[in-house]
Short mmCIF file of C-alpha atoms in Angstrom, two decimals:
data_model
loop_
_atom_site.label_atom_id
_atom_site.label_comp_id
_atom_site.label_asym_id
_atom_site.label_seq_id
_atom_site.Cartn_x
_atom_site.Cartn_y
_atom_site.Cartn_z
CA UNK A 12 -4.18 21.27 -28.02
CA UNK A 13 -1.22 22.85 -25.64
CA UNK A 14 1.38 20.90 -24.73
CA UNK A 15 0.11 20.26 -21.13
CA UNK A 16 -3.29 19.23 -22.50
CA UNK A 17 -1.23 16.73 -24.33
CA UNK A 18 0.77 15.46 -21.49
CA UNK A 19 -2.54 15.26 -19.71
CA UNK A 20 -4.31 13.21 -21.98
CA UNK A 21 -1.17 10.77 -22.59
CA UNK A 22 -0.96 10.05 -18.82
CA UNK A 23 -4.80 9.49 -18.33
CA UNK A 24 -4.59 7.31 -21.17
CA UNK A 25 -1.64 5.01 -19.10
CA UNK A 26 -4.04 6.01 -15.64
CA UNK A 27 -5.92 2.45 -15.65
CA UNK A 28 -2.44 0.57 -16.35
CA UNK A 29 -0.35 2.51 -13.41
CA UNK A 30 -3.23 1.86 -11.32
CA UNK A 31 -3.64 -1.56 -12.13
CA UNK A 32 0.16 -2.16 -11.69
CA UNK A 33 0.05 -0.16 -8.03
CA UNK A 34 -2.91 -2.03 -6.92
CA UNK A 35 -1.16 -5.47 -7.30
CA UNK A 36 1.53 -4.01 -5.63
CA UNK A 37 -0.02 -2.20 -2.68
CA UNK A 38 -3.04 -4.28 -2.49
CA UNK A 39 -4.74 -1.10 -1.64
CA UNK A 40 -6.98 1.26 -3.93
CA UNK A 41 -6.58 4.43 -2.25
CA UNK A 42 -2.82 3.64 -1.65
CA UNK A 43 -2.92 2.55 -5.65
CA UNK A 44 -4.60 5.98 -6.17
CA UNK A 45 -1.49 8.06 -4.23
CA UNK A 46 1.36 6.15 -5.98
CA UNK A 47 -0.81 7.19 -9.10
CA UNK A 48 -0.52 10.67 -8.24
CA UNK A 49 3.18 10.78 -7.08
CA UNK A 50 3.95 9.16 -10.66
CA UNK A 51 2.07 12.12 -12.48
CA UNK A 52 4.11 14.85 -9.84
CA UNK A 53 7.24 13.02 -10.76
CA UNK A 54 6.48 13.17 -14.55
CA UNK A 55 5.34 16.83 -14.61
CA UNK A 56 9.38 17.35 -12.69
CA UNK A 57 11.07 15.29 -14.75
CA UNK A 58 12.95 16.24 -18.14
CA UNK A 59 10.84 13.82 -20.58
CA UNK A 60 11.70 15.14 -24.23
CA UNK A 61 13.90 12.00 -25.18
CA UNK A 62 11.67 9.45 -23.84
CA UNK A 63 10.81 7.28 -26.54
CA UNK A 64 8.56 5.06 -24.16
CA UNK A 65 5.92 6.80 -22.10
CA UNK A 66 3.94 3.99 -21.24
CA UNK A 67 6.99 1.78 -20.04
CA UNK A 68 8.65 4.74 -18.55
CA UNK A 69 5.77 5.28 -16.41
CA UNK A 70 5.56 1.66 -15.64
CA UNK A 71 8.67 1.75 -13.90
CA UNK A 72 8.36 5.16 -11.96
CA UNK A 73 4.98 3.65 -10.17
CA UNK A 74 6.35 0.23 -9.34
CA UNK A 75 9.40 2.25 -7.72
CA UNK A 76 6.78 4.48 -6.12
CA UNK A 77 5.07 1.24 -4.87
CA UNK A 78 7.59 -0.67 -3.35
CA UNK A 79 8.75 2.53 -1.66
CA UNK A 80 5.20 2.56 0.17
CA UNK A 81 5.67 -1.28 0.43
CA UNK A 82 9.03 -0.82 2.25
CA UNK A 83 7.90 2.03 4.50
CA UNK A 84 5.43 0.37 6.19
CA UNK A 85 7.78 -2.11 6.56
CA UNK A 86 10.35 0.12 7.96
CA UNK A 87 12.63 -0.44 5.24
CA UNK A 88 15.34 1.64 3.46
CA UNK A 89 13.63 3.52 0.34
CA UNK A 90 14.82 2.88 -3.06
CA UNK A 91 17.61 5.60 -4.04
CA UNK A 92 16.67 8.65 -4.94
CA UNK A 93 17.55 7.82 -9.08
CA UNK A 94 13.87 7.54 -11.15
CA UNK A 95 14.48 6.41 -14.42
CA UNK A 96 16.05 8.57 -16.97
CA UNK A 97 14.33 9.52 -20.44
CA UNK A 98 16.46 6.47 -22.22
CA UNK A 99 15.95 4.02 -19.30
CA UNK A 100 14.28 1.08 -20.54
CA UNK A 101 11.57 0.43 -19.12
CA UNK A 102 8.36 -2.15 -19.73
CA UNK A 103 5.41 -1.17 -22.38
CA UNK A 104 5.01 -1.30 -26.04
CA UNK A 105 4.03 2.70 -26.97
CA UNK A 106 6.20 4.97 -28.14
CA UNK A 107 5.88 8.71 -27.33
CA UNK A 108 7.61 11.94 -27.65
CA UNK A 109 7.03 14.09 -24.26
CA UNK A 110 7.38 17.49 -23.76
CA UNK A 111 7.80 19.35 -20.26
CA UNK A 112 5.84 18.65 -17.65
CA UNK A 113 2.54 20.56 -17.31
CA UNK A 114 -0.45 20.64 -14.59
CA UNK A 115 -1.84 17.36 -13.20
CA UNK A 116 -4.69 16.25 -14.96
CA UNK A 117 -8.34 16.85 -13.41
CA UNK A 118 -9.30 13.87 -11.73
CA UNK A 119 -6.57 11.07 -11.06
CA UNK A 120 -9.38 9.21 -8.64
CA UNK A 121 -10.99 5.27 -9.46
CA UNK A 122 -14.28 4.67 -9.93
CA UNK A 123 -15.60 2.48 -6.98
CA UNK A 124 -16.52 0.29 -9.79
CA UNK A 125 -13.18 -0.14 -10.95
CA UNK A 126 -12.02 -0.98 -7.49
CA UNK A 127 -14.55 -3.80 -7.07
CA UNK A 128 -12.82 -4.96 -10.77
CA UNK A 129 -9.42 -4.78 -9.68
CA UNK A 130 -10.37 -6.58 -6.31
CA UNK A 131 -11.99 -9.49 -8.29
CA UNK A 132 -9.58 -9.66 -10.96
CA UNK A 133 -6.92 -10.03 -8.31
CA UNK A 134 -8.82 -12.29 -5.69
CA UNK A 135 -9.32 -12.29 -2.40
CA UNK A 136 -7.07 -15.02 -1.80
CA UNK A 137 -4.01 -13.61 -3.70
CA UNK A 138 -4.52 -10.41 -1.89
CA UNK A 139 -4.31 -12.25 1.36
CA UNK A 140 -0.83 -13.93 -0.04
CA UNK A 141 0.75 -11.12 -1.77
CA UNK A 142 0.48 -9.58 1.41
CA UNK A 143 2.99 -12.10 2.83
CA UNK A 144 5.71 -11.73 0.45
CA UNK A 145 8.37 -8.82 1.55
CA UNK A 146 8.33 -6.07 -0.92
CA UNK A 147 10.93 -7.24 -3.55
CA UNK A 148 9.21 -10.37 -4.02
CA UNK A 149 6.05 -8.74 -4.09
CA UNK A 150 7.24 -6.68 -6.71
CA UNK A 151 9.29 -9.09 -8.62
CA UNK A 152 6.12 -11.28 -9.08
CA UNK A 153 3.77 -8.66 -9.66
CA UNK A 154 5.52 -7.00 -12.39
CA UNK A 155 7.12 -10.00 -14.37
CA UNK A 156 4.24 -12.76 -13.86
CA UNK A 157 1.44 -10.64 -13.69
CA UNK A 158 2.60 -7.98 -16.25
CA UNK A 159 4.96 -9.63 -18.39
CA UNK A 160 7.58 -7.25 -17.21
CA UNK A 161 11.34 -8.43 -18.35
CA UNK A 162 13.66 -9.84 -15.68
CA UNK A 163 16.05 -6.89 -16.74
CA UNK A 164 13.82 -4.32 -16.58
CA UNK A 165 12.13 -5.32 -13.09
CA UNK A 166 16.22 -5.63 -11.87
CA UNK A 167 16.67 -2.00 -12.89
CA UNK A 168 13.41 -1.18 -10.56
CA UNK A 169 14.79 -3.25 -8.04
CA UNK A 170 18.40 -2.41 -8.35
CA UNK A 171 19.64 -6.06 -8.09
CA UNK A 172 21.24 -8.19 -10.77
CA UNK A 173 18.06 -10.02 -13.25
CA UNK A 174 19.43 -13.80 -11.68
CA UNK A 175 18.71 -12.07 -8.24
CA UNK A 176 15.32 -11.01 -9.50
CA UNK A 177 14.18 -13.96 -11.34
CA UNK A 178 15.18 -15.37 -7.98
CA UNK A 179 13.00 -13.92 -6.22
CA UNK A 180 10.30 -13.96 -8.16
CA UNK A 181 10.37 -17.42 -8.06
CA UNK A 182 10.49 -17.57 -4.44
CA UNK A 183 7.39 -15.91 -4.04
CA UNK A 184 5.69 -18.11 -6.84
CA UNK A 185 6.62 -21.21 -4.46
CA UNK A 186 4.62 -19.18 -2.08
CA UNK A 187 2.50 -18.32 -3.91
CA UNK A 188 1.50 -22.03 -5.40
CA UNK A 189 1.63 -23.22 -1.18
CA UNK A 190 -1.02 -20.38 -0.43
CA UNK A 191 -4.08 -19.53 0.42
CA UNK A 192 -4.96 -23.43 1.87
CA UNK A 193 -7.82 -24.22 0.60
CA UNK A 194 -8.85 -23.65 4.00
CA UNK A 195 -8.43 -20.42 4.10
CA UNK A 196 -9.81 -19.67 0.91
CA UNK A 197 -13.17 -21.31 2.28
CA UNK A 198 -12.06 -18.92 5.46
CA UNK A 199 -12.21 -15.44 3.18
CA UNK A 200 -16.00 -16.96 1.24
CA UNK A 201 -17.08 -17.36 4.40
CA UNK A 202 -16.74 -13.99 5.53
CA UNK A 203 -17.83 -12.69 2.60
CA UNK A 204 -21.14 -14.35 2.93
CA UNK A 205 -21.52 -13.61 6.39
CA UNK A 206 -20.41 -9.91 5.64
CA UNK A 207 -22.87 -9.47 2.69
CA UNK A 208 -25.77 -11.32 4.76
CA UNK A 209 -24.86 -8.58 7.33
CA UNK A 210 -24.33 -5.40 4.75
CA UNK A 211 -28.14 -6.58 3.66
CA UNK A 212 -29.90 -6.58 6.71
CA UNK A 213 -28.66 -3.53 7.75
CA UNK A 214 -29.66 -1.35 4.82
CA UNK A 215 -33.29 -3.57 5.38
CA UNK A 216 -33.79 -1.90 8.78
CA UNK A 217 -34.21 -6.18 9.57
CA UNK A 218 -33.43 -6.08 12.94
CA UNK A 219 -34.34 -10.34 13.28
CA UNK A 220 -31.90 -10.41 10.61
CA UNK A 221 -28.93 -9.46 12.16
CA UNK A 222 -29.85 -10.89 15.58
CA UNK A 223 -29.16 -14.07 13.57
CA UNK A 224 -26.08 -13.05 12.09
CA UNK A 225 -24.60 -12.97 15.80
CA UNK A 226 -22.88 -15.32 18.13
CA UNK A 227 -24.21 -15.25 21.25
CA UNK A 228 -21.41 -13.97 22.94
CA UNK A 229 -21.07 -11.45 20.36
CA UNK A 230 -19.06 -8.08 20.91
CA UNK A 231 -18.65 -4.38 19.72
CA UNK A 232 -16.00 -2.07 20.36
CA UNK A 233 -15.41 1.13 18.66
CA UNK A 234 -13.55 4.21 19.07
CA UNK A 235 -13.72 7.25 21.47
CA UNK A 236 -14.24 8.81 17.35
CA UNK A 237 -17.63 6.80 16.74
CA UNK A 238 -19.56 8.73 18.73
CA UNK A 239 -19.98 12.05 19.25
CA UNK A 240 -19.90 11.76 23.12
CA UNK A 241 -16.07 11.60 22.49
CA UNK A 242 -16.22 7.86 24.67
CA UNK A 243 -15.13 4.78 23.36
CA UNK A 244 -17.89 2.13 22.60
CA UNK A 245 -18.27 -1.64 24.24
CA UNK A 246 -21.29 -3.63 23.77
CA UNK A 247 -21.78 -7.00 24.20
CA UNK A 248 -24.76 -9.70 23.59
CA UNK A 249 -26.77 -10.50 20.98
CA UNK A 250 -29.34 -8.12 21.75
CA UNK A 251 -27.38 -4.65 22.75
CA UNK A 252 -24.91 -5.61 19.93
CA UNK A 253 -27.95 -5.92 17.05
CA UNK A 254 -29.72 -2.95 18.38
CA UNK A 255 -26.17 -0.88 18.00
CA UNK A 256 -25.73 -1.62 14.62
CA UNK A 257 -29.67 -1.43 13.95
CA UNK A 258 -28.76 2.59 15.33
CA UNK A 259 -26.13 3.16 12.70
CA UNK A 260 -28.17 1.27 9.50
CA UNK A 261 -28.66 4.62 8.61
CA UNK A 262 -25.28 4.78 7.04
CA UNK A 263 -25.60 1.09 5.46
CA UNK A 264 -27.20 2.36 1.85
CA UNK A 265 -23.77 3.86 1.44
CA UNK A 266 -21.81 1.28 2.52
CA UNK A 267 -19.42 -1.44 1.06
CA UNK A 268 -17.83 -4.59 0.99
CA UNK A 269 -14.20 -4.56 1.05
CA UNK A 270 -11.41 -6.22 2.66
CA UNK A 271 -9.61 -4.90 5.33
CA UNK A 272 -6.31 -6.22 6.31
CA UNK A 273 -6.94 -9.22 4.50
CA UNK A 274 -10.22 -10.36 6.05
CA UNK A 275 -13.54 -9.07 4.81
CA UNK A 276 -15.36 -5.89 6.25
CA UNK A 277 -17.79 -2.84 5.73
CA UNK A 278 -16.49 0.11 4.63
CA UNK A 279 -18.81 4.03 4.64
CA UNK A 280 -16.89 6.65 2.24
CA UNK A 281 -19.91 8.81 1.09
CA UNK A 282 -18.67 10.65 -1.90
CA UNK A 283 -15.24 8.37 -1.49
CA UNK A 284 -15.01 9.86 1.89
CA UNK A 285 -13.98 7.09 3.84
CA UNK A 286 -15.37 7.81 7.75
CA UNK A 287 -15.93 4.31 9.25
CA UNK A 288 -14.94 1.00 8.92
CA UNK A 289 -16.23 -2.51 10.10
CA UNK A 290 -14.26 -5.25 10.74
CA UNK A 291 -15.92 -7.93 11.24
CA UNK A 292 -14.78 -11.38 13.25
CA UNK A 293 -16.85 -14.65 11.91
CA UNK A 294 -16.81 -18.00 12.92
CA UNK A 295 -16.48 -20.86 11.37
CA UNK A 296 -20.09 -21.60 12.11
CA UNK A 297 -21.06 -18.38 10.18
CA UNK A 298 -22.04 -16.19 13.16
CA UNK A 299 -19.83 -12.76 13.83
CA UNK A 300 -18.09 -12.55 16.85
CA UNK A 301 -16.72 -9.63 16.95
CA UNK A 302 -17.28 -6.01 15.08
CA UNK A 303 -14.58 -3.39 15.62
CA UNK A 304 -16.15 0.19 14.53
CA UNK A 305 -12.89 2.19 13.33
CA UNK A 306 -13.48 6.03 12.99
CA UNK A 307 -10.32 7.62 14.65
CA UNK A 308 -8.38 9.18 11.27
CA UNK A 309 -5.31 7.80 12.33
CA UNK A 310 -6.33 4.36 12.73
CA UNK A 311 -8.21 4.36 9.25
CA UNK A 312 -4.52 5.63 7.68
CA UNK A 313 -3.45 2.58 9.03
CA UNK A 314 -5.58 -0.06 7.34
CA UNK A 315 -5.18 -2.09 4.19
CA UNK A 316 -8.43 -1.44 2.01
CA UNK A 317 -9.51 -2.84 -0.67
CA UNK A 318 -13.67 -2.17 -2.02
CA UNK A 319 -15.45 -5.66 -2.88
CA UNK A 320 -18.27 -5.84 -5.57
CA UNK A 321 -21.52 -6.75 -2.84
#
């Protein structure tokens, strides 16, 4: 085996880890999926010969990679531009020689399978809340609570003191324990019965079925992207708005679950393509409200995804 077949094979073997560990932190699979990548780039550039810790090592050059996405859309400063050197302790319990870097393996991608895992192992509701914790809490949680990460070792990701970090990470577990209410936990099942009700009638062709998904004051809007007249789209009423979705059904066999921006939606990414996006409003008396048809490219950049077992 060459030496980049080697480094290959020892970073897909950390892959499901790193992208574990990103996914917590970004609470996004595709965003997981590029911090992923940008740890391999940064591990193919770096000098690795005297690391004695691959796993660990890598550990803390995607949580850095994370919480600079977290930060950015945040509009925050990045963290410096120091990754860890090949002695820099870092979490894990492997211990690996690595030579120079090499080309990227083949396929760095998730199985939509593994998605739906990470979603459920996570929750819905933790999502939802780890989404309301500013990026060094976020990170300071996710790493030592949820990944046994040491207080000194998340510091050196962080670059604060380890009293500063278990600080915070404490902080966001008081958060944590005061959210989701348990009414907005009931909120997010909600939706996700409503949304798989609606994900079911559509690839049915049952027409009756989502008429009675709707509130009667129902509405659709999409972008001037949905169509290709090039206009935006606005529909409203139980009858014009079933009938519009009953149009697009077509697409519904390929469709999934997933939350977006931390309520639950309908997602289209043939061959992990992603091309439209649902979200969906629902009322507490289980009828939609609302369904907002994304297609423009930049506003699907813009969303927090996440795929949902159906």
């Amino acid at each position: 085996m060459s030496e980049s077949d080697w480094l290959a094979a020892a970073f897909e073997e950390h892959r499901g880890h790193l992208r574990a560990v990103a996914y917590r932190l970004l609470g996004s699979a595709s965003d997981a999926d590029d911090a992923v990548q940008d740890t391999w780039l940064r591990l193919t550039g770096a000098d690795t010969r005297e690391v004695e810790n691959l796993g660990g090592w890598l550990t803390t050059v995607v949580a850095r990679v994370s919480l600079n996405m977290l930060r950015s859309r945040r509009r925050e400063e990045p963290v410096g531009g120091e990754w860890p050197a090949a002695v820099e302790p870092a979490a894990g319990s492997r211990t690996d020689g690595v030579p120079g870097g090499v080309a990227a393996p083949a396929s760095l991608a998730g199985d939509p399978e593994d998605e739906a895992v990470l979603a459920d192992s996570v929750g819905l509701a933790l999502l939802v809340v780890l989404d309301t914790l500013n990026p060094a809490e976020r990170l300071a949680f996710v790493l030592h609570d949820m990944f046994a990460m040491p207080f000194t070792e998340v510091a050196a990701v962080l670059g604060r003191t380890p009293e500063a970090t278990r600080q915070l990470a404490s902080r966001a577990r008081r958060r944590i324990r005061g959210a989701p209410s348990p009414d907005r936990a009931a909120d997010l099942a909600r939706q996700r019965e409503v949304a798989t009700a609606f994900l079911a009638a559509s690839r049915g062709g049952d027409l009756a079925a989502l008429v009675a998904l709707l509130d009667s004051e129902v509405t659709l809007a999409g972008d001037a992207t949905v169509l290709p007249s090039g206009k935006p789209v606005r529909l409203s009423g139980v009858d014009a708005v079933a009938r519009g979705a009953f149009a697009a059904s077509a697409r519904a066999g390929q469709s999934r679950l997933a939350l977006v921006n931390g309520s639950v939606g309908v997602v289209f990414a043939p061959a992990g393509r992603l091309q439209v996006v649902l979200a969906l409003t629902v009322s507490p008396a289980r009828r939609i409200t609302a369904i907002d048809v994304i297609a423009d490219p930049e506003r699907l950049r813009r969303l927090r995804l996440a795929l949902l077992p159906d």
